[in-house]
Short mmCIF file of C-alpha atoms in Angstrom, two decimals:
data_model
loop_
_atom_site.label_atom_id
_atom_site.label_comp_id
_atom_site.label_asym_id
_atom_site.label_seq_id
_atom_site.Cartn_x
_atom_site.Cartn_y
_atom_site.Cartn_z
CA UNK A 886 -9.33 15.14 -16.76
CA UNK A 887 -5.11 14.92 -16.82
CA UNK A 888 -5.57 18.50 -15.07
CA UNK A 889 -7.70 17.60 -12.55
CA UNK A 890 -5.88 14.19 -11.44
CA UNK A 891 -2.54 16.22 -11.07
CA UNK A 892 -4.09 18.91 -8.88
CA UNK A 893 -5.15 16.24 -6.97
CA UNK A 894 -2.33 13.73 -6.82
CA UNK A 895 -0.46 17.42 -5.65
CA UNK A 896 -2.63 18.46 -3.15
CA UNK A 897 -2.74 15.05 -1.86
CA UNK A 898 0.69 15.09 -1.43
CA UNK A 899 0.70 17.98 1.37
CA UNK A 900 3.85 19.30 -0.42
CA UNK A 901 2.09 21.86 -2.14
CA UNK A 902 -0.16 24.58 -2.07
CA UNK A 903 -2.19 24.67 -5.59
CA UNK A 904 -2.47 28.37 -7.35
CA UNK A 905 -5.43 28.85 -9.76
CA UNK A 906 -6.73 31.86 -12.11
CA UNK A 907 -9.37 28.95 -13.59
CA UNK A 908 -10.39 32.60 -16.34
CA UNK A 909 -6.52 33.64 -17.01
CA UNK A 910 -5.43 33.53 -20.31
CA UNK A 911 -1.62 32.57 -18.61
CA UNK A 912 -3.28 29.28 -18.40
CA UNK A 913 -2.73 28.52 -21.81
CA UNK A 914 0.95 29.72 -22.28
CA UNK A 915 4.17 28.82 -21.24
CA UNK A 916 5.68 32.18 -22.44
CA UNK A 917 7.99 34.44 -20.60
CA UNK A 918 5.06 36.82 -19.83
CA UNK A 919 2.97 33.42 -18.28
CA UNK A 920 5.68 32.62 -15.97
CA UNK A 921 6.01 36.30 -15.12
CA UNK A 922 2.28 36.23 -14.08
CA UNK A 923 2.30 33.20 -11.98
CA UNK A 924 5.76 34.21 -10.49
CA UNK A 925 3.53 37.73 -9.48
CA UNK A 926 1.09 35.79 -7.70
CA UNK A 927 3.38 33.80 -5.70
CA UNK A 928 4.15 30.57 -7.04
CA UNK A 929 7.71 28.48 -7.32
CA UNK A 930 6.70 26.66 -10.00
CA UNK A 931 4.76 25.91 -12.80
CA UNK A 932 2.89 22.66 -14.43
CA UNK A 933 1.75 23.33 -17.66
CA UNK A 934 0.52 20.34 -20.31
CA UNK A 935 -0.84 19.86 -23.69
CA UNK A 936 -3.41 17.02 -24.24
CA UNK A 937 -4.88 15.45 -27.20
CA UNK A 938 -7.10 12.17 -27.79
CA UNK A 939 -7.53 10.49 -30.78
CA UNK A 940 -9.79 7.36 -31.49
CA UNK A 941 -7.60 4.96 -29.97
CA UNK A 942 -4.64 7.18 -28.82
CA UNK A 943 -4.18 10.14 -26.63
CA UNK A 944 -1.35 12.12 -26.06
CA UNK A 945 0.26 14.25 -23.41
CA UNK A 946 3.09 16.44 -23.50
CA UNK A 947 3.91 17.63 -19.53
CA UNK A 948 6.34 20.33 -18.07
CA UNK A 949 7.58 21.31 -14.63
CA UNK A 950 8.85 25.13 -15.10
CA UNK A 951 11.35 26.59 -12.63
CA UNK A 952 9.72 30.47 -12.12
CA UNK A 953 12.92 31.87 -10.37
CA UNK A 954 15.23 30.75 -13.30
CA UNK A 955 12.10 30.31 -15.90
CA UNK A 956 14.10 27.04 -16.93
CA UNK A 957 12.00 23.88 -17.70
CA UNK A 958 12.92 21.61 -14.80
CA UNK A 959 11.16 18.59 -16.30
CA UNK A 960 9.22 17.44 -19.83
CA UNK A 961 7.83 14.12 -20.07
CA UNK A 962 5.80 13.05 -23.41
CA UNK A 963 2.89 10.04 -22.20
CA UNK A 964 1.20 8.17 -25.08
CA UNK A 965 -1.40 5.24 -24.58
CA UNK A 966 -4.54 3.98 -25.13
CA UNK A 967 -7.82 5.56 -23.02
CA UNK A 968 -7.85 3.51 -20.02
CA UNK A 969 -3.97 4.61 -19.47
CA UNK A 970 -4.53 8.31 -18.91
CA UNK A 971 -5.30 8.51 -15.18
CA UNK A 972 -2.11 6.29 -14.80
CA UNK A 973 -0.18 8.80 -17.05
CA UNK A 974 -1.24 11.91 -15.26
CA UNK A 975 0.15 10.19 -11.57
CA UNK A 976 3.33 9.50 -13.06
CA UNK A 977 3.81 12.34 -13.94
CA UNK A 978 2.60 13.95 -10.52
CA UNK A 979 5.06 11.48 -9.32
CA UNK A 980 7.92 12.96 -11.27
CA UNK A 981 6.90 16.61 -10.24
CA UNK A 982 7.18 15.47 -6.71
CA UNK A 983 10.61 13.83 -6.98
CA UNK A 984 12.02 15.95 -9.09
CA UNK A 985 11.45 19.38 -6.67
CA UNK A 986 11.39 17.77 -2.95
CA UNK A 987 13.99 14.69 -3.91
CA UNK A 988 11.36 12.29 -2.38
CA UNK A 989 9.26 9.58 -4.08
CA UNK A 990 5.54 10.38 -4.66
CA UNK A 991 2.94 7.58 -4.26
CA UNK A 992 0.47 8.58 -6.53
CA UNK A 993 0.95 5.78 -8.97
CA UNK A 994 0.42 3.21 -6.30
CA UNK A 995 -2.79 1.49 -5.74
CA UNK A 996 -3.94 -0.72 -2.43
CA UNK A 997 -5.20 -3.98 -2.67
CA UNK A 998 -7.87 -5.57 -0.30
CA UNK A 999 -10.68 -8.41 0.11
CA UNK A 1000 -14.60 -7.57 -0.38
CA UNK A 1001 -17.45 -9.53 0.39
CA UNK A 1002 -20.01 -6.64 -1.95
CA UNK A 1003 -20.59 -10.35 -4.11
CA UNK A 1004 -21.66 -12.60 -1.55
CA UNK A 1005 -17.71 -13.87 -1.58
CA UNK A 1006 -14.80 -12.65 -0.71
CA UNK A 1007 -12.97 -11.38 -3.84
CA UNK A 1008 -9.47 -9.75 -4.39
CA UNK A 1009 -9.49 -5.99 -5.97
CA UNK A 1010 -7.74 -3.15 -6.52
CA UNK A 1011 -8.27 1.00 -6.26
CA UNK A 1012 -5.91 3.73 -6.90
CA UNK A 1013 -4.09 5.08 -3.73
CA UNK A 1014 -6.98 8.28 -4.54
CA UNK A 1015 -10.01 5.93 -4.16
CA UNK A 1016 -10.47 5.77 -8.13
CA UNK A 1017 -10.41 2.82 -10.45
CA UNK A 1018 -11.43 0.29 -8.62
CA UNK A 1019 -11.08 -3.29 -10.29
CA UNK A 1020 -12.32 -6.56 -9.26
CA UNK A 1021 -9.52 -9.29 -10.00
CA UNK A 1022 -10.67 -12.37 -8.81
CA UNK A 1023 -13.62 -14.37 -9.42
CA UNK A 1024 -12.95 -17.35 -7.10
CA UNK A 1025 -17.07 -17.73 -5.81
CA UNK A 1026 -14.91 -18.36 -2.31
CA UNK A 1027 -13.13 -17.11 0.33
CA UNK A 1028 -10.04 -14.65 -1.06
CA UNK A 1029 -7.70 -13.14 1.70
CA UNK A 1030 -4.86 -11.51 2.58
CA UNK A 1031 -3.13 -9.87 -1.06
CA UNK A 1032 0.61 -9.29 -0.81
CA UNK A 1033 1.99 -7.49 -3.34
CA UNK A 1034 5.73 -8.17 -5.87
CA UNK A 1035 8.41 -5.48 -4.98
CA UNK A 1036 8.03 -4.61 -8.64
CA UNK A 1037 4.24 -4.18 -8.12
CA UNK A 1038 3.86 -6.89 -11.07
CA UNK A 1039 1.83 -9.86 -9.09
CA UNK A 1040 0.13 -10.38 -6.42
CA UNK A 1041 -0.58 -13.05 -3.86
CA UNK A 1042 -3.24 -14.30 -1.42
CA UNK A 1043 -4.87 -16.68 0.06
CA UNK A 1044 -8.19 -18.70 -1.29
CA UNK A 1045 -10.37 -21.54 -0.49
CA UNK A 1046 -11.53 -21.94 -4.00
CA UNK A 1047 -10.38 -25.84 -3.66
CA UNK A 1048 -11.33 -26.25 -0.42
CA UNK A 1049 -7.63 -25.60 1.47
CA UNK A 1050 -6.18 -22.37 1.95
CA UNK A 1051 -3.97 -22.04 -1.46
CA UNK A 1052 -1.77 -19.34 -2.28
CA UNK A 1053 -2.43 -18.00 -5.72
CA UNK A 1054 -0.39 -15.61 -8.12
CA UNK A 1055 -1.74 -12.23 -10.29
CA UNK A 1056 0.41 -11.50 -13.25
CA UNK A 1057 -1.43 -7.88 -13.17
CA UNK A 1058 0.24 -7.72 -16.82
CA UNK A 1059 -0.69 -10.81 -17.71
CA UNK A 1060 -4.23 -10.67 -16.48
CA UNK A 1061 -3.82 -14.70 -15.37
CA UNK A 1062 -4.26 -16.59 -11.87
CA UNK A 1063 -2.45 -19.64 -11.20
CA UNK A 1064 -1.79 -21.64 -7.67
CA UNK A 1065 1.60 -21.02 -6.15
CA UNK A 1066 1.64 -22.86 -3.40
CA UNK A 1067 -0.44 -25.32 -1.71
CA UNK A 1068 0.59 -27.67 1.05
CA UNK A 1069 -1.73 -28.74 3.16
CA UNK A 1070 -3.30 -26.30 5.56
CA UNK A 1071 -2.69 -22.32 5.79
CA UNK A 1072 -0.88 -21.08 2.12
CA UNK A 1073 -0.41 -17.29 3.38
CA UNK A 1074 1.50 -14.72 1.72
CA UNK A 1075 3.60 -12.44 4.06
CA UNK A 1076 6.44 -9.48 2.82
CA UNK A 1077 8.92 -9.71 0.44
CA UNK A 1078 12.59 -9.15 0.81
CA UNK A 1079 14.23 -5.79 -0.73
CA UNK A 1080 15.55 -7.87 -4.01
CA UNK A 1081 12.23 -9.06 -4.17
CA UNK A 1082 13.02 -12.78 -4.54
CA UNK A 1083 12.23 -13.99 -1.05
CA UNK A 1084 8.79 -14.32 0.13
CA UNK A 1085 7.95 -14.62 4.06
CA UNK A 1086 4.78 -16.94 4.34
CA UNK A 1087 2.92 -18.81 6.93
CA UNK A 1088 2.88 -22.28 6.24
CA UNK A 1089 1.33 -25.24 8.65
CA UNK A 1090 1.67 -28.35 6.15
CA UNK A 1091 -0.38 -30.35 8.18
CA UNK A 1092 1.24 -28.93 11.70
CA UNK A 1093 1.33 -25.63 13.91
CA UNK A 1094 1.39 -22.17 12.08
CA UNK A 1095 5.13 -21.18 11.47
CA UNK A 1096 7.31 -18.88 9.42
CA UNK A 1097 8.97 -19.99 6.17
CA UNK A 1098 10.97 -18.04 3.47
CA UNK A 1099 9.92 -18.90 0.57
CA UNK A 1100 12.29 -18.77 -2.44
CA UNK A 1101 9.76 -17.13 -5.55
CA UNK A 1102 11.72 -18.52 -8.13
CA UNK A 1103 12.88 -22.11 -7.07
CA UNK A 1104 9.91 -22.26 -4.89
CA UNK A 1105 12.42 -23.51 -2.22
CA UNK A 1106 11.45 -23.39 1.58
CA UNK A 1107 13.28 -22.73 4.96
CA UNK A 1108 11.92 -22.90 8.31
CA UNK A 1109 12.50 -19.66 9.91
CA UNK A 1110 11.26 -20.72 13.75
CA UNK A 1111 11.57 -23.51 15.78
CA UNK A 1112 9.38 -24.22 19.48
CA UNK A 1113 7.61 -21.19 18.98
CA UNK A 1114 3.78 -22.25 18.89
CA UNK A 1115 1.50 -21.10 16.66
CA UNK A 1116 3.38 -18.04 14.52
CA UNK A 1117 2.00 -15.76 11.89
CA UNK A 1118 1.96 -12.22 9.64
CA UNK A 1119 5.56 -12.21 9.03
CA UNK A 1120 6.88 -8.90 7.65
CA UNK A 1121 10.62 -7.84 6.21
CA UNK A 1122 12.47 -4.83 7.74
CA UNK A 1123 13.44 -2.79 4.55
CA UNK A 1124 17.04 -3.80 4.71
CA UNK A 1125 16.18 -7.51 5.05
CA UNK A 1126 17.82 -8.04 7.85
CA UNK A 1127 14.96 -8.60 10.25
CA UNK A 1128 11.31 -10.07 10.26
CA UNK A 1129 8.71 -8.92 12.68
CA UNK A 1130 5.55 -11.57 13.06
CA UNK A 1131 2.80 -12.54 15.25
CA UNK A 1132 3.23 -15.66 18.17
CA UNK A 1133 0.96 -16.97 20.73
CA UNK A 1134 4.72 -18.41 22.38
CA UNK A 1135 3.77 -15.95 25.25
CA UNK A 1136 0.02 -17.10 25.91
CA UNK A 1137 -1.53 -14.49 24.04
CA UNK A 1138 -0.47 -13.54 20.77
CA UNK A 1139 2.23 -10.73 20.61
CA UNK A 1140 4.27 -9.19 18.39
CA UNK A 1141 8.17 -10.54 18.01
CA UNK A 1142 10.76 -9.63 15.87
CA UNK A 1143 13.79 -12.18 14.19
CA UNK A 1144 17.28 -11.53 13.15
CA UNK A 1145 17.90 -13.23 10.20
CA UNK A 1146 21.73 -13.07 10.81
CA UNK A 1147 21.89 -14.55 14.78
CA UNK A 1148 18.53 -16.03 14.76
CA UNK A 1149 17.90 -14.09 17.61
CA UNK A 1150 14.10 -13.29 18.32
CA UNK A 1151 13.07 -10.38 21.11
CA UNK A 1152 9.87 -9.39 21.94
CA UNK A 1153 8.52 -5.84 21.62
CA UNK A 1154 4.54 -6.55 22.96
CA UNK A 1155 3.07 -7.02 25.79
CA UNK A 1156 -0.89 -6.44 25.06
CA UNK A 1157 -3.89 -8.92 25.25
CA UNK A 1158 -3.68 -9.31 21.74
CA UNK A 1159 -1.91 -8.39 18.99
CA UNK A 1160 -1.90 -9.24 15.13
CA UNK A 1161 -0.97 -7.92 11.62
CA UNK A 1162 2.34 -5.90 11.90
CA UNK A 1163 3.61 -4.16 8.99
CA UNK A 1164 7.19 -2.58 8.66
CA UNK A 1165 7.63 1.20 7.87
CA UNK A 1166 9.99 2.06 4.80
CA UNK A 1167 12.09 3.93 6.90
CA UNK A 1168 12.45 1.29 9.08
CA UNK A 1169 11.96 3.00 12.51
CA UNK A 1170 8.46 2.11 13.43
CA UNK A 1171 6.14 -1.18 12.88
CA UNK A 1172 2.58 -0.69 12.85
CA UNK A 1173 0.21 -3.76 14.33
CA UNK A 1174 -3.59 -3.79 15.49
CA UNK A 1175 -4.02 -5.42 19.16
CA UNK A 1176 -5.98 -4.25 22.30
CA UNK A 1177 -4.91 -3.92 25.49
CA UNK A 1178 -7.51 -5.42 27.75
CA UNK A 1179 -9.66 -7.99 26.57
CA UNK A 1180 -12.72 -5.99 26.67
CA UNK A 1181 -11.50 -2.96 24.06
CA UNK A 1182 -12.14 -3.25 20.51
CA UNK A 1183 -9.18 -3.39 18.33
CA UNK A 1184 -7.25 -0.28 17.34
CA UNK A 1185 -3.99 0.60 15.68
CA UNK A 1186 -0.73 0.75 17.44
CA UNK A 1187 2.82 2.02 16.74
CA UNK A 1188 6.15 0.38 18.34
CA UNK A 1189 9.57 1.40 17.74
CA UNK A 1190 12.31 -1.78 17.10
CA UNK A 1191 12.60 -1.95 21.07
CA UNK A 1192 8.96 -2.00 22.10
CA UNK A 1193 9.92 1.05 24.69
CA UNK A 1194 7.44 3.47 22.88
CA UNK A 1195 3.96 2.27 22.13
CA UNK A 1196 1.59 4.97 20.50
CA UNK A 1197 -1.98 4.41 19.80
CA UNK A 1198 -3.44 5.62 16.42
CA UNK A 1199 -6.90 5.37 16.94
CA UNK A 1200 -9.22 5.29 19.63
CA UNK A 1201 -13.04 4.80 20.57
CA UNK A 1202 -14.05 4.06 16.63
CA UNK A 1203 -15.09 0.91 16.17
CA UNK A 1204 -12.52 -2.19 15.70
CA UNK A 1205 -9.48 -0.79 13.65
CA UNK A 1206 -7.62 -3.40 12.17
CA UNK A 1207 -5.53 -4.14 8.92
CA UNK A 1208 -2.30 -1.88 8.46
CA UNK A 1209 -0.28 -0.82 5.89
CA UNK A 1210 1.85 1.42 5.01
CA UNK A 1211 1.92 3.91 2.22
CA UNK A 1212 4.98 3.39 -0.07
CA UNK A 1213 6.71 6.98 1.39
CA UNK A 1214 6.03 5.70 4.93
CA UNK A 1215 3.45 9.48 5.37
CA UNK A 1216 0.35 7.54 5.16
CA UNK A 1217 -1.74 4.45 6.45
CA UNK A 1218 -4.16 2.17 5.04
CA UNK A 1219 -6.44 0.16 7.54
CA UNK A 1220 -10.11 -1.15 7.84
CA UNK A 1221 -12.37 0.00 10.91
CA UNK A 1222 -15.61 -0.50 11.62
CA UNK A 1223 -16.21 2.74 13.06
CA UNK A 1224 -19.48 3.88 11.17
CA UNK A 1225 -21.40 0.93 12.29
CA UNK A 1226 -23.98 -1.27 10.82
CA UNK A 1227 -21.28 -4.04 10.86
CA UNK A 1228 -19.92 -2.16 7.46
CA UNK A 1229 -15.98 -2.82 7.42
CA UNK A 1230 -14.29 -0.19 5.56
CA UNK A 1231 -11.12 0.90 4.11
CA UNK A 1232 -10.14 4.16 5.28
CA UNK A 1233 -6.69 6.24 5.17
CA UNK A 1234 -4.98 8.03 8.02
CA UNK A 1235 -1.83 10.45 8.74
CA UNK A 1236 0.83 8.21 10.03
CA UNK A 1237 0.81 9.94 13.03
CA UNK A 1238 -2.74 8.87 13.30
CA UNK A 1239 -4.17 12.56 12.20
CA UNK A 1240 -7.08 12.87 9.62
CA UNK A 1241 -8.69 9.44 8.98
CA UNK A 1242 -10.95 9.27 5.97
CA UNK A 1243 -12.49 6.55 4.00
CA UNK A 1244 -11.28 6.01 0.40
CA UNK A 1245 -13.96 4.25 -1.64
CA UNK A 1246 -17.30 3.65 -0.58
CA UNK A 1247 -18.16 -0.27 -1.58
CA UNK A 1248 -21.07 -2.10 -0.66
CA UNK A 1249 -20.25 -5.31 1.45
CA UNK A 1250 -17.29 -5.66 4.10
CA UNK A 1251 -13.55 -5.05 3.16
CA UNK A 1252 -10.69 -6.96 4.62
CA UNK A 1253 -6.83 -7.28 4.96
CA UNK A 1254 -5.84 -4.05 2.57
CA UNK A 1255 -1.88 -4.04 1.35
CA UNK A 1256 -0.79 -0.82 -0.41
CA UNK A 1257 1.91 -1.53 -3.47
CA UNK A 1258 5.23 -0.78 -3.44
#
């Protein structure tokens, strides 16, 4: 099972092409003839791993060989109870990936979304690979909109489960819901800032839609906007220095971006609608859904930070809506529509738009995916 979540997790990556002699006996050796071998047939490196599972324990014991020097780049030892195995073996895909292209893997991230399979709208979570998906909430309402920590540890959204849009906190280590905000009116959960200690959320308290920071600690607020209609979706730049969101200030709504410094705003949109913009992790690009006319469905857009270059990520599939990014800014996470039957699903696409595939197949409608950190 470890073997076959690694190959995987390293195929996935596109990094790698993945050598196999499934009937060699160099399989089960890390000698100086089994390097030899695989070196012969053309590899770089080597994974190799010893496994063991006890009644409440398994073990794994991991290595990364280097075949041109035949030194052991890597050895990581993983110990933990049954349902921790498919976690261990994509950290430790994760290290293999750092540790030869310098570059953070994202196999131990997961993506969080809304599903209606229950007759409500419930928060859960899969694996970034479409496996181990887990049902969190059990609200009997209307759950939205999950936002994950910067440290992956919580969670927020939005739910009617008293009647107003709260926002409520996951301790994922905890395994315990509590409220975390809840003015009156719209409680939504927008990004974080790089320390992780300032939350972007739309608030209306009883008025217009706006922007607030949102101190997670002190639970202190600051009004971000002033005169500027109904505003929403706020999302951090990666150095914190800027926060693209969503205002109908124009007529229709567009996308707009703040500095936090001069309390400048520009906008970079000029489409019939737009809506959900999400910041790379390099920075360069935001991705939003919108449409152009009012008589397209929606699709997925990329702008650059001066709204000059507009590229369009999917086309005549259905309504594509919902982006996010992957942690190492190479992949995004959206819902579309595109199969029909009114079934909204979560799918996964190149971030240059290339090779869109769904990544669990659930019964019900999914909504408003956000992949972890």
């Amino acid at each position: 099972e470890v073997r076959d979540i690694v190959r995987s997790d390293l195929m996935f990556s596109r990094y790698f092409e993945v050598i196999e002699e499934p009937l060699s006996p160099a399989n089960l050796s890390n000698d100086k003839d089994s390097l030899n071998f695989w070196k012969t047939r053309g590899a770089a490196w080597l994974v190799s791993a010893k496994a063991s599972r006890g009644e409440k324990v398994w073990t794994l014991n991991a290595r990364l060989h280097d075949l041109e020097s035949g030194k052991v780049l890597l050895e990581k030892f993983y110990q933990g109870e049954p349902r921790a195995m498919r976690r261990a073996a994509h950290l430790f895909s994760d290290d293999v990936i750092l540790r030869i292209t310098g570059r953070k893997g994202l196999a131990h991230s997961k993506i969080a979304f809304a599903n209606d399979s229950t007759g409500a709208k419930e928060i859960y979570t899969v694996d970034y690979d479409g496996e181990n998906l887990v049902q969190l909430t059990k609200d009997r309402s209307i759950a939205l909109l999950p936002r994950w920590s910067q440290d992956a540890s919580r969670i927020y959204y939005t739910t009617y489960r008293h009647n107003n849009p709260d926002m409520f906190e996951i301790d994922m280590k905890a395994g315990k819901i509590r409220p975390f905000t809840t003015y009156q009116g719209l409680n939504i959960p927008g990004g974080f800032s790089p320390d992780g200690l300032t939350m972007v959320a739309t608030l209306s308290r009883g008025n217009d839609p706006s922007i607030y920071s949102l101190d997670i600690v002190t639970r202190t607020l600051k009004k971000l906007l002033t005169n500027f209609g109904v505003s929403s979706s706020p999302t951090y730049s990666p150095d914190g220095r800027q926060i693209a969101f969503v205002s109908d200030r124009a007529g229709n709504p567009q996308i707009f971006v703040l500095d936090m410094e001069t309390k400048k705003t520009r906008k970079l949109t000029r489409m019939n609608w737009c809506d959900s913009p999400s910041w790379s992790p390099s920075g360069e690009w935001i991705v939003f859904a919108g449409r152009e006319t009012s008589s397209e469905k929606f699709n997925i857009f990329l702008t650059d930070l001066t709204g000059g270059q507009i590229r369009r990520l999917t086309s005549g599939s259905g309504d594509n809506e919902d982006p996010s990014w992957s942690p190492d800014g190479r992949f995004i996470t959206f819902t579309t529509t595109r199969n029909g039957k009114g079934k909204r699903e979560l799918y996964v696409m190149d971030a240059d738009g290339s090779a869109p595939h769904p990544l669990t197949d659930l019964p019900g409608r999914t909504f408003t995916p956000n992949w972890s950190p």
